[in-house]
């Protein structure tokens, strides 16, 4: 009996300690998930996004926290793969018990994770995925109640690229080179083609590749025979760098235009500085921006991480700040109340501009066009919606 009594006392003490530990953790921190491409083909972009968000959380924690609690960032790696994005989101909401999630650059990854967020009724504020299907179901046209984003979307970005080619560069004959394994790339190519045709341009042809392809010379040889003024490549920096390099080696001198997936320091390393001359891409932010708030952020980011911020770092920061703002306005960590607050976000002053979320949970904001000059990004133009 004595041993049985002692065992019962030990079990009660262990249970009490667990309860106290759980209450202490719950009362002292607010867990927010960071779902990003930390490894894989888009690792530099995902890492930048996570770093930007961590900076925002640190700022709040240093000032006393959020709702009187410290923000705890729970990082989940989607490994630049849609299936892994779904698994990572599942872990964040079921095991880590986060109150909200932010991050993600790749549209395919965001689409996969969005369905999990909706099923779990946890708000998901995407930082950089631009395909319309991230927030709106393509088949039903229904808006995902739990998914939002702080970036512009591809219909706008693709149109900006086409109009820049037509109106700023005065070039009309284009070939499109699309990544057939990417929702992001396929969506952008469609919007670019439509805008080019509407503006009086001509699409001479379209070629396709897949992520992780290495040799592009066969399709580039086809493109060379078409003699285009423009080659539109709405892909990610890893493949784009190789495409640009091989294109120049084959003697293709056409202007090349891309999208925000180009925004990585790895691009110049892969393609070579000279090969990138006469190339442009649409983006969310210009690293050489003269805006005081952007300059202050760039200085703080470089001090923290030892390099200049790319657009995904800024979007990660803005997304984290918008999410914090929603939690403050909700005055609650209840996911349902945070979701309601996110839905009415209006005129939030971010580094990438004023952010208002529309009826499809997408951000209404400007875009910039970046020119690559001797391997360096240079602001070229600002385009409003």
Short mmCIF file of C-alpha atoms in Angstrom, two decimals:
data_model
loop_
_atom_site.label_atom_id
_atom_site.label_comp_id
_atom_site.label_asym_id
_atom_site.label_seq_id
_atom_site.Cartn_x
_atom_site.Cartn_y
_atom_site.Cartn_z
CA UNK A 1 0.00 0.00 0.00
CA UNK A 2 2.84 2.34 0.93
CA UNK A 3 4.51 1.85 -2.51
CA UNK A 4 1.20 2.31 -4.27
CA UNK A 5 0.56 5.54 -2.35
CA UNK A 6 4.06 6.84 -3.21
CA UNK A 7 3.50 6.05 -6.88
CA UNK A 8 0.22 7.98 -6.86
CA UNK A 9 1.95 10.99 -5.24
CA UNK A 10 4.71 10.92 -7.88
CA UNK A 11 2.17 10.76 -10.71
CA UNK A 12 0.23 13.69 -9.24
CA UNK A 13 3.41 15.77 -8.91
CA UNK A 14 4.48 14.98 -12.49
CA UNK A 15 1.03 15.96 -13.77
CA UNK A 16 1.07 19.17 -11.75
CA UNK A 17 4.53 20.12 -13.04
CA UNK A 18 3.41 19.47 -16.62
CA UNK A 19 0.34 21.63 -16.13
CA UNK A 20 2.36 24.45 -14.63
CA UNK A 21 4.94 24.24 -17.40
CA UNK A 22 2.18 24.33 -20.01
CA UNK A 23 0.49 27.32 -18.41
CA UNK A 24 3.80 29.16 -18.10
CA UNK A 25 4.63 28.60 -21.77
CA UNK A 26 1.16 29.63 -22.87
CA UNK A 27 1.12 32.77 -20.77
CA UNK A 28 4.58 33.97 -21.80
CA UNK A 29 4.67 33.40 -25.57
CA UNK A 30 2.59 33.70 -28.72
CA UNK A 31 3.60 31.06 -31.26
CA UNK A 32 3.61 32.18 -34.91
CA UNK A 33 4.63 29.78 -37.66
CA UNK A 34 7.16 30.71 -40.35
CA UNK A 35 6.59 28.41 -43.32
CA UNK A 36 9.38 28.98 -45.82
CA UNK A 37 11.69 27.48 -48.41
CA UNK A 38 14.68 27.04 -46.10
CA UNK A 39 16.27 24.35 -48.29
CA UNK A 40 15.85 23.24 -51.91
CA UNK A 41 15.79 25.25 -55.13
CA UNK A 42 14.34 28.46 -53.62
CA UNK A 43 16.29 28.42 -50.36
CA UNK A 44 17.78 31.91 -50.63
CA UNK A 45 14.30 33.42 -51.07
CA UNK A 46 12.72 31.45 -48.24
CA UNK A 47 15.59 32.21 -45.89
CA UNK A 48 15.29 35.92 -46.67
CA UNK A 49 11.56 35.83 -45.95
CA UNK A 50 12.13 34.11 -42.61
CA UNK A 51 14.89 36.55 -41.69
CA UNK A 52 12.65 39.54 -42.41
CA UNK A 53 9.87 38.12 -40.24
CA UNK A 54 12.29 37.39 -37.40
CA UNK A 55 13.43 41.02 -37.49
CA UNK A 56 9.84 42.19 -37.07
CA UNK A 57 9.28 39.79 -34.16
CA UNK A 58 12.53 40.88 -32.51
CA UNK A 59 11.52 44.54 -32.73
CA UNK A 60 8.27 43.80 -30.90
CA UNK A 61 9.87 41.51 -28.34
CA UNK A 62 12.53 44.15 -27.54
CA UNK A 63 9.73 46.66 -26.90
CA UNK A 64 7.86 44.38 -24.51
CA UNK A 65 6.21 41.94 -26.88
CA UNK A 66 2.72 41.50 -28.29
CA UNK A 67 -0.31 41.69 -25.98
CA UNK A 68 2.16 41.56 -23.11
CA UNK A 69 3.76 38.32 -24.34
CA UNK A 70 6.89 37.43 -26.29
CA UNK A 71 6.50 36.28 -29.89
CA UNK A 72 7.94 32.82 -30.50
CA UNK A 73 8.83 32.10 -34.14
CA UNK A 74 8.34 28.44 -35.07
CA UNK A 75 10.23 27.82 -38.33
CA UNK A 76 9.03 25.05 -40.69
CA UNK A 77 10.95 24.15 -43.86
CA UNK A 78 8.82 23.30 -46.89
CA UNK A 79 12.00 22.21 -48.74
CA UNK A 80 10.79 24.04 -51.87
CA UNK A 81 8.29 21.22 -52.53
CA UNK A 82 4.44 21.37 -52.44
CA UNK A 83 4.06 18.04 -50.62
CA UNK A 84 6.53 19.17 -47.98
CA UNK A 85 4.70 22.50 -47.67
CA UNK A 86 1.51 20.62 -46.81
CA UNK A 87 3.36 18.46 -44.27
CA UNK A 88 5.08 21.47 -42.70
CA UNK A 89 1.81 23.36 -42.35
CA UNK A 90 0.20 20.30 -40.76
CA UNK A 91 2.99 20.13 -38.19
CA UNK A 92 2.71 23.84 -37.37
CA UNK A 93 -1.02 23.72 -36.68
CA UNK A 94 -1.36 20.28 -35.07
CA UNK A 95 1.89 19.81 -33.15
CA UNK A 96 3.32 23.28 -32.62
CA UNK A 97 -0.13 24.81 -32.00
CA UNK A 98 0.67 28.15 -33.65
CA UNK A 99 -2.02 30.85 -33.66
CA UNK A 100 -1.17 31.95 -37.23
CA UNK A 101 1.32 31.27 -40.02
CA UNK A 102 3.22 33.55 -42.38
CA UNK A 103 5.85 33.10 -45.09
CA UNK A 104 6.19 31.14 -48.38
CA UNK A 105 7.42 32.39 -51.73
CA UNK A 106 6.54 29.65 -54.23
CA UNK A 107 2.92 29.68 -55.38
CA UNK A 108 2.78 25.89 -55.72
CA UNK A 109 3.94 25.54 -52.11
CA UNK A 110 1.50 28.19 -50.88
CA UNK A 111 -1.44 26.56 -52.67
CA UNK A 112 -0.61 23.21 -51.05
CA UNK A 113 -0.27 24.76 -47.59
CA UNK A 114 -3.41 26.90 -47.97
CA UNK A 115 -5.74 23.89 -48.04
CA UNK A 116 -4.30 22.69 -44.71
CA UNK A 117 -4.68 26.14 -43.16
CA UNK A 118 -8.33 26.27 -44.27
CA UNK A 119 -9.09 22.79 -42.91
CA UNK A 120 -7.44 23.73 -39.61
CA UNK A 121 -9.08 27.19 -39.48
CA UNK A 122 -5.73 28.86 -38.82
CA UNK A 123 -4.95 32.20 -40.57
CA UNK A 124 -2.15 32.04 -43.13
CA UNK A 125 -0.62 35.32 -44.34
CA UNK A 126 1.50 34.58 -47.40
CA UNK A 127 4.53 36.79 -47.93
CA UNK A 128 5.48 36.35 -51.58
CA UNK A 129 3.42 33.81 -53.56
CA UNK A 130 1.71 35.64 -56.43
CA UNK A 131 -0.49 33.13 -58.29
CA UNK A 132 -4.24 33.96 -57.96
CA UNK A 133 -5.01 30.36 -56.91
CA UNK A 134 -3.27 30.94 -53.57
CA UNK A 135 -6.28 32.81 -52.19
CA UNK A 136 -9.08 31.83 -54.61
CA UNK A 137 -10.10 28.30 -55.57
CA UNK A 138 -9.75 28.06 -59.35
CA UNK A 139 -12.67 25.62 -59.78
CA UNK A 140 -15.26 27.23 -57.51
CA UNK A 141 -14.13 30.85 -57.52
CA UNK A 142 -14.51 30.84 -53.73
CA UNK A 143 -12.13 32.90 -51.61
CA UNK A 144 -10.22 30.93 -48.97
CA UNK A 145 -11.46 32.47 -45.73
CA UNK A 146 -8.18 31.80 -43.91
CA UNK A 147 -5.55 32.76 -46.52
CA UNK A 148 -4.25 36.27 -47.24
CA UNK A 149 -1.13 37.81 -48.79
CA UNK A 150 0.87 41.07 -48.70
CA UNK A 151 2.21 40.87 -52.27
CA UNK A 152 0.63 41.83 -55.59
CA UNK A 153 -0.62 39.03 -57.84
CA UNK A 154 0.41 37.70 -61.25
CA UNK A 155 -2.28 39.30 -63.43
CA UNK A 156 -0.82 42.65 -62.34
CA UNK A 157 2.83 41.53 -62.49
CA UNK A 158 2.51 39.91 -65.93
CA UNK A 159 0.74 42.98 -67.30
CA UNK A 160 3.43 45.29 -65.87
CA UNK A 161 6.12 43.31 -67.68
CA UNK A 162 4.26 43.42 -71.00
CA UNK A 163 3.48 47.11 -70.77
CA UNK A 164 7.07 47.90 -69.82
CA UNK A 165 8.30 46.01 -72.89
CA UNK A 166 5.83 47.76 -75.18
CA UNK A 167 5.78 51.28 -73.77
CA UNK A 168 9.20 51.75 -72.18
CA UNK A 169 11.45 49.57 -74.31
CA UNK A 170 9.31 49.88 -77.47
CA UNK A 171 9.76 46.19 -78.27
CA UNK A 172 6.92 44.08 -79.66
CA UNK A 173 8.11 40.61 -80.73
CA UNK A 174 8.33 38.18 -77.81
CA UNK A 175 9.00 34.54 -77.09
CA UNK A 176 7.88 33.07 -73.77
CA UNK A 177 9.96 30.47 -71.93
CA UNK A 178 7.83 28.92 -69.19
CA UNK A 179 8.57 26.54 -66.31
CA UNK A 180 5.89 23.87 -66.80
CA UNK A 181 6.38 22.51 -63.27
CA UNK A 182 5.40 25.83 -61.66
CA UNK A 183 1.92 27.35 -61.20
CA UNK A 184 3.67 30.67 -60.70
CA UNK A 185 5.47 30.55 -64.04
CA UNK A 186 2.51 29.24 -66.04
CA UNK A 187 0.19 31.89 -64.63
CA UNK A 188 2.61 34.74 -65.31
CA UNK A 189 3.25 33.59 -68.87
CA UNK A 190 -0.50 33.59 -69.62
CA UNK A 191 -1.01 37.10 -68.24
CA UNK A 192 2.06 38.40 -70.07
CA UNK A 193 0.90 36.94 -73.39
CA UNK A 194 -2.60 38.40 -73.02
CA UNK A 195 -1.27 41.86 -72.17
CA UNK A 196 1.24 41.79 -75.05
CA UNK A 197 -1.45 40.91 -77.57
CA UNK A 198 -3.84 43.54 -76.20
CA UNK A 199 -1.09 46.15 -76.42
CA UNK A 200 -0.27 45.39 -80.05
CA UNK A 201 2.65 43.05 -79.43
CA UNK A 202 3.25 39.64 -81.01
CA UNK A 203 4.01 36.28 -79.39
CA UNK A 204 6.34 34.50 -81.82
CA UNK A 205 6.42 31.27 -79.87
CA UNK A 206 6.48 29.52 -76.51
CA UNK A 207 8.93 26.96 -75.15
CA UNK A 208 8.92 25.05 -71.85
CA UNK A 209 11.31 23.58 -69.32
CA UNK A 210 11.09 21.99 -65.87
CA UNK A 211 12.64 22.92 -62.53
CA UNK A 212 16.07 21.35 -61.98
CA UNK A 213 16.75 21.14 -65.74
CA UNK A 214 20.39 21.90 -66.51
CA UNK A 215 20.80 22.07 -70.29
CA UNK A 216 18.58 24.55 -72.14
CA UNK A 217 20.52 24.83 -75.41
CA UNK A 218 18.06 22.84 -77.55
CA UNK A 219 15.09 25.08 -76.74
CA UNK A 220 17.27 28.21 -76.86
CA UNK A 221 18.42 27.24 -80.36
CA UNK A 222 14.75 27.14 -81.41
CA UNK A 223 14.20 30.55 -79.84
CA UNK A 224 17.21 32.00 -81.66
CA UNK A 225 15.74 31.05 -85.04
CA UNK A 226 12.60 33.08 -84.19
CA UNK A 227 14.73 36.22 -83.72
CA UNK A 228 12.61 37.83 -80.95
CA UNK A 229 13.08 41.28 -79.47
CA UNK A 230 12.17 39.93 -76.02
CA UNK A 231 12.43 36.61 -74.23
CA UNK A 232 10.06 36.50 -71.25
CA UNK A 233 11.24 34.05 -68.56
CA UNK A 234 8.94 34.06 -65.50
CA UNK A 235 10.95 31.49 -63.54
CA UNK A 236 13.11 31.11 -60.45
CA UNK A 237 16.72 32.28 -60.23
CA UNK A 238 18.34 28.81 -60.29
CA UNK A 239 17.10 27.89 -63.76
CA UNK A 240 16.91 31.48 -65.03
CA UNK A 241 20.61 32.04 -64.34
CA UNK A 242 21.53 29.00 -66.44
CA UNK A 243 19.10 29.97 -69.20
CA UNK A 244 20.51 33.50 -69.50
CA UNK A 245 24.10 32.25 -69.46
CA UNK A 246 23.49 29.62 -72.16
CA UNK A 247 21.43 32.04 -74.24
CA UNK A 248 24.23 34.56 -74.40
CA UNK A 249 26.72 31.79 -75.22
CA UNK A 250 24.52 30.89 -78.20
CA UNK A 251 24.57 34.51 -79.37
CA UNK A 252 21.01 35.46 -78.34
CA UNK A 253 21.11 39.22 -77.81
CA UNK A 254 17.38 39.80 -77.19
CA UNK A 255 16.27 41.68 -74.10
CA UNK A 256 15.20 39.26 -71.38
CA UNK A 257 12.45 40.08 -68.92
CA UNK A 258 11.44 38.15 -65.82
CA UNK A 259 9.58 38.39 -62.54
CA UNK A 260 10.22 38.44 -58.80
CA UNK A 261 11.55 34.87 -58.85
CA UNK A 262 14.77 36.39 -60.27
CA UNK A 263 15.46 38.31 -57.07
CA UNK A 264 18.44 36.50 -55.57
CA UNK A 265 22.16 37.27 -55.34
CA UNK A 266 22.67 33.78 -56.76
CA UNK A 267 21.30 34.96 -60.12
CA UNK A 268 24.44 36.95 -60.99
CA UNK A 269 26.67 34.17 -59.67
CA UNK A 270 25.01 31.61 -61.94
CA UNK A 271 24.47 33.71 -65.08
CA UNK A 272 27.49 35.99 -64.89
CA UNK A 273 27.31 39.77 -64.66
CA UNK A 274 27.86 40.46 -68.38
CA UNK A 275 25.22 37.97 -69.49
CA UNK A 276 22.61 39.76 -67.37
CA UNK A 277 23.06 43.12 -69.08
CA UNK A 278 19.91 44.06 -71.04
CA UNK A 279 17.69 42.11 -68.66
CA UNK A 280 14.86 43.39 -66.46
CA UNK A 281 12.43 41.94 -63.93
CA UNK A 282 9.32 43.02 -62.07
CA UNK A 283 9.61 43.12 -58.30
CA UNK A 284 8.09 44.28 -55.01
CA UNK A 285 11.01 46.43 -53.85
CA UNK A 286 14.18 48.08 -55.13
CA UNK A 287 17.32 47.49 -53.09
CA UNK A 288 18.54 50.98 -54.06
CA UNK A 289 15.29 52.65 -52.95
CA UNK A 290 15.75 56.18 -51.65
CA UNK A 291 12.73 56.00 -49.32
CA UNK A 292 13.94 56.69 -45.74
CA UNK A 293 11.96 53.78 -44.26
CA UNK A 294 13.43 51.40 -46.85
CA UNK A 295 16.95 52.66 -46.25
CA UNK A 296 16.56 52.26 -42.48
CA UNK A 297 15.32 48.70 -42.94
CA UNK A 298 18.17 47.86 -45.32
CA UNK A 299 20.75 49.14 -42.82
CA UNK A 300 19.22 47.16 -39.96
CA UNK A 301 18.94 44.00 -42.06
CA UNK A 302 22.52 44.22 -43.29
CA UNK A 303 23.74 44.74 -39.72
CA UNK A 304 21.76 41.69 -38.55
CA UNK A 305 22.49 39.29 -41.42
CA UNK A 306 25.59 40.64 -43.18
CA UNK A 307 23.94 41.22 -46.57
CA UNK A 308 21.54 43.57 -48.29
CA UNK A 309 17.85 42.58 -48.15
CA UNK A 310 16.12 41.26 -51.23
CA UNK A 311 12.41 41.72 -51.91
CA UNK A 312 11.49 38.55 -50.02
CA UNK A 313 13.21 39.81 -46.88
CA UNK A 314 11.13 42.98 -47.09
CA UNK A 315 7.93 41.05 -47.80
CA UNK A 316 8.66 38.70 -44.90
CA UNK A 317 9.05 41.73 -42.64
CA UNK A 318 5.90 43.41 -43.96
CA UNK A 319 3.87 40.21 -43.62
CA UNK A 320 4.99 39.74 -40.03
CA UNK A 321 4.11 43.36 -39.20
CA UNK A 322 0.67 43.07 -40.84
CA UNK A 323 0.01 39.88 -38.87
CA UNK A 324 1.12 41.52 -35.62
CA UNK A 325 -1.12 44.49 -36.40
CA UNK A 326 -4.08 42.14 -36.90
CA UNK A 327 -3.42 40.41 -33.57
CA UNK A 328 -3.25 43.79 -31.86
CA UNK A 329 -6.50 44.95 -33.46
CA UNK A 330 -8.16 41.67 -32.55
CA UNK A 331 -6.73 42.02 -29.02
CA UNK A 332 -6.65 38.25 -29.01
CA UNK A 333 -4.66 35.18 -30.03
CA UNK A 334 -7.83 33.37 -31.06
CA UNK A 335 -7.24 32.32 -34.73
CA UNK A 336 -10.85 33.17 -35.64
CA UNK A 337 -10.51 36.73 -34.36
CA UNK A 338 -7.10 37.17 -36.01
CA UNK A 339 -8.63 36.02 -39.30
CA UNK A 340 -11.42 38.58 -38.99
CA UNK A 341 -8.91 41.35 -38.32
CA UNK A 342 -6.72 40.39 -41.28
CA UNK A 343 -9.72 40.57 -43.61
CA UNK A 344 -10.21 44.28 -42.92
CA UNK A 345 -6.54 45.34 -43.19
CA UNK A 346 -6.41 48.76 -44.81
CA UNK A 347 -3.64 51.27 -45.55
CA UNK A 348 -1.01 49.50 -43.46
CA UNK A 349 2.28 51.34 -44.01
CA UNK A 350 4.82 48.69 -45.03
CA UNK A 351 8.31 48.92 -46.48
CA UNK A 352 6.88 47.78 -49.84
CA UNK A 353 4.19 50.49 -49.70
CA UNK A 354 0.71 50.95 -48.29
CA UNK A 355 -1.00 47.57 -47.96
CA UNK A 356 -4.76 47.14 -48.30
CA UNK A 357 -6.28 43.67 -48.62
CA UNK A 358 -9.15 43.47 -51.12
CA UNK A 359 -12.18 41.18 -51.29
CA UNK A 360 -10.02 38.28 -52.56
CA UNK A 361 -7.51 38.81 -49.72
CA UNK A 362 -4.85 40.12 -52.13
CA UNK A 363 -2.74 43.23 -51.60
CA UNK A 364 -3.38 46.30 -53.72
CA UNK A 365 0.03 47.93 -54.19
CA UNK A 366 2.63 49.13 -56.68
CA UNK A 367 5.36 47.17 -58.49
CA UNK A 368 8.87 48.19 -59.50
CA UNK A 369 10.92 47.23 -62.54
CA UNK A 370 14.56 46.37 -61.89
CA UNK A 371 17.33 46.53 -64.50
CA UNK A 372 20.42 44.35 -64.12
CA UNK A 373 23.54 46.39 -64.88
CA UNK A 374 26.90 44.63 -64.57
CA UNK A 375 25.37 42.11 -62.20
CA UNK A 376 23.76 44.70 -59.90
CA UNK A 377 20.09 45.54 -59.43
CA UNK A 378 19.15 49.09 -60.44
CA UNK A 379 15.74 50.71 -60.02
CA UNK A 380 14.21 51.40 -63.43
CA UNK A 381 10.53 52.27 -62.96
CA UNK A 382 7.63 52.29 -60.52
CA UNK A 383 4.24 51.06 -61.70
CA UNK A 384 0.97 51.61 -59.81
CA UNK A 385 -2.07 49.29 -60.07
#
